[in-house]
C-alpha cells in the first residue's frame, strides 16, 4: 500500500544521507568524490578486504581513473537493496 511504499522510500533517503555524510569526511574539496587510492586503503586497513575484492568493488561502483564519485556509489548500493 501507499504507506508502506513511502516508508521504504523515506528509509532510503535517511540511509543515503547517513552514508553520504560518512564519505564527506574524506572529501576535503566538497566535490562528492574521493581518491580511489584512499578508498582502497580504508577498505584494506583492517584486512577486511583483499586487493582483488577492492578492485572488483571499484569496478562495480563505476570508479573511473583516480576518482570515486561516492554519491553514485551510495545510489548503486541503495538501489541494489530495492
PDB file of C-alpha atoms in Angstrom:
ATOM      1  CA  UNK A   1       0.000   0.000   0.000  1.00  0.00           C
ATOM      2  CA  UNK A   2       0.954   3.657  -0.221  1.00  0.00           C
ATOM      3  CA  UNK A   3       2.141   3.982   3.399  1.00  0.00           C
ATOM      4  CA  UNK A   4       4.489   1.017   3.108  1.00  0.00           C
ATOM      5  CA  UNK A   5       5.906   2.327  -0.156  1.00  0.00           C
ATOM      6  CA  UNK A   6       6.504   5.802   1.262  1.00  0.00           C
ATOM      7  CA  UNK A   7       8.047   4.350   4.420  1.00  0.00           C
ATOM      8  CA  UNK A   8      10.568   2.406   2.330  1.00  0.00           C
ATOM      9  CA  UNK A   9      11.419   5.499   0.308  1.00  0.00           C
ATOM     10  CA  UNK A  10      11.944   7.585   3.460  1.00  0.00           C
ATOM     11  CA  UNK A  11      14.246   4.918   4.894  1.00  0.00           C
ATOM     12  CA  UNK A  12      16.323   5.097   1.707  1.00  0.00           C
ATOM     13  CA  UNK A  13      16.568   8.875   1.997  1.00  0.00           C
ATOM     14  CA  UNK A  14      17.796   8.662   5.578  1.00  0.00           C
ATOM     15  CA  UNK A  15      20.268   5.911   4.670  1.00  0.00           C
ATOM     16  CA  UNK A  16      21.526   7.900   1.679  1.00  0.00           C
ATOM     17  CA  UNK A  17      22.137  10.959   3.814  1.00  0.00           C
ATOM     18  CA  UNK A  18      23.851   8.958   6.563  1.00  0.00           C
ATOM     19  CA  UNK A  19      26.131   7.063   4.175  1.00  0.00           C
ATOM     20  CA  UNK A  20      26.955  10.183   2.166  1.00  0.00           C
ATOM     21  CA  UNK A  21      27.884  12.031   5.357  1.00  0.00           C
ATOM     22  CA  UNK A  22      30.291   9.232   6.254  1.00  0.00           C
ATOM     23  CA  UNK A  23      32.052   9.711   2.907  1.00  0.00           C
ATOM     24  CA  UNK A  24      32.099  13.501   3.222  1.00  0.00           C
ATOM     25  CA  UNK A  25      34.800  13.370   5.900  1.00  0.00           C
ATOM     26  CA  UNK A  26      37.167  12.098   3.166  1.00  0.00           C
ATOM     27  CA  UNK A  27      36.045  14.743   0.650  1.00  0.00           C
ATOM     28  CA  UNK A  28      38.219  17.735   1.513  1.00  0.00           C
ATOM     29  CA  UNK A  29      37.107  19.686  -1.576  1.00  0.00           C
ATOM     30  CA  UNK A  30      33.372  19.024  -1.202  1.00  0.00           C
ATOM     31  CA  UNK A  31      33.037  17.667  -4.760  1.00  0.00           C
ATOM     32  CA  UNK A  32      31.243  14.417  -3.943  1.00  0.00           C
ATOM     33  CA  UNK A  33      34.351  12.453  -4.796  1.00  0.00           C
ATOM     34  CA  UNK A  34      37.339  10.893  -3.107  1.00  0.00           C
ATOM     35  CA  UNK A  35      40.599   9.437  -4.375  1.00  0.00           C
ATOM     36  CA  UNK A  36      40.330   5.764  -5.321  1.00  0.00           C
ATOM     37  CA  UNK A  37      43.612   5.019  -3.544  1.00  0.00           C
ATOM     38  CA  UNK A  38      42.322   6.487  -0.287  1.00  0.00           C
ATOM     39  CA  UNK A  39      39.136   4.432  -0.588  1.00  0.00           C
ATOM     40  CA  UNK A  40      41.266   1.333  -1.240  1.00  0.00           C
ATOM     41  CA  UNK A  41      43.389   1.993   1.851  1.00  0.00           C
ATOM     42  CA  UNK A  42      40.323   2.433   4.042  1.00  0.00           C
ATOM     43  CA  UNK A  43      38.808  -0.855   2.895  1.00  0.00           C
ATOM     44  CA  UNK A  44      42.068  -2.761   3.280  1.00  0.00           C
ATOM     45  CA  UNK A  45      43.272  -1.169   6.530  1.00  0.00           C
ATOM     46  CA  UNK A  46      41.941  -3.839   8.869  1.00  0.00           C
ATOM     47  CA  UNK A  47      42.463  -6.720   6.472  1.00  0.00           C
ATOM     48  CA  UNK A  48      38.730  -6.965   5.840  1.00  0.00           C
ATOM     49  CA  UNK A  49      39.148  -6.886   2.053  1.00  0.00           C
ATOM     50  CA  UNK A  50      41.797  -8.139  -0.345  1.00  0.00           C
ATOM     51  CA  UNK A  51      43.168  -6.050  -3.186  1.00  0.00           C
ATOM     52  CA  UNK A  52      41.263  -8.213  -5.647  1.00  0.00           C
ATOM     53  CA  UNK A  53      37.981  -7.680  -3.762  1.00  0.00           C
ATOM     54  CA  UNK A  54      38.582  -3.920  -3.666  1.00  0.00           C
ATOM     55  CA  UNK A  55      39.308  -3.808  -7.421  1.00  0.00           C
ATOM     56  CA  UNK A  56      36.075  -5.692  -8.118  1.00  0.00           C
ATOM     57  CA  UNK A  57      34.125  -3.401  -5.802  1.00  0.00           C
ATOM     58  CA  UNK A  58      35.542  -0.322  -7.538  1.00  0.00           C
ATOM     59  CA  UNK A  59      34.681  -1.788 -10.942  1.00  0.00           C
ATOM     60  CA  UNK A  60      31.103  -2.437  -9.857  1.00  0.00           C
ATOM     61  CA  UNK A  61      30.954   1.042  -8.306  1.00  0.00           C
ATOM     62  CA  UNK A  62      31.880   2.595 -11.645  1.00  0.00           C
ATOM     63  CA  UNK A  63      35.042   4.311 -10.415  1.00  0.00           C
ATOM     64  CA  UNK A  64      36.862   5.993 -13.263  1.00  0.00           C
ATOM     65  CA  UNK A  65      40.540   6.823 -13.168  1.00  0.00           C
ATOM     66  CA  UNK A  66      41.782   8.019  -9.819  1.00  0.00           C
ATOM     67  CA  UNK A  67      38.443   9.295  -8.503  1.00  0.00           C
ATOM     68  CA  UNK A  68      35.414   7.648  -6.946  1.00  0.00           C
ATOM     69  CA  UNK A  69      32.100   9.504  -7.040  1.00  0.00           C
ATOM     70  CA  UNK A  70      30.716   8.395  -3.700  1.00  0.00           C
ATOM     71  CA  UNK A  71      27.250   9.792  -4.373  1.00  0.00           C
ATOM     72  CA  UNK A  72      26.946   7.442  -7.369  1.00  0.00           C
ATOM     73  CA  UNK A  73      28.264   4.610  -5.207  1.00  0.00           C
ATOM     74  CA  UNK A  74      25.671   5.281  -2.499  1.00  0.00           C
ATOM     75  CA  UNK A  75      22.895   5.340  -5.126  1.00  0.00           C
ATOM     76  CA  UNK A  76      24.079   1.986  -6.503  1.00  0.00           C
ATOM     77  CA  UNK A  77      24.344   0.493  -3.033  1.00  0.00           C
ATOM     78  CA  UNK A  78      20.849   1.565  -2.080  1.00  0.00           C
ATOM     79  CA  UNK A  79      19.453   0.619  -5.492  1.00  0.00           C
ATOM     80  CA  UNK A  80      20.673  -2.932  -5.001  1.00  0.00           C
ATOM     81  CA  UNK A  81      18.634  -3.143  -1.786  1.00  0.00           C
ATOM     82  CA  UNK A  82      15.374  -2.378  -3.581  1.00  0.00           C
TER      83      UNK A  82
END
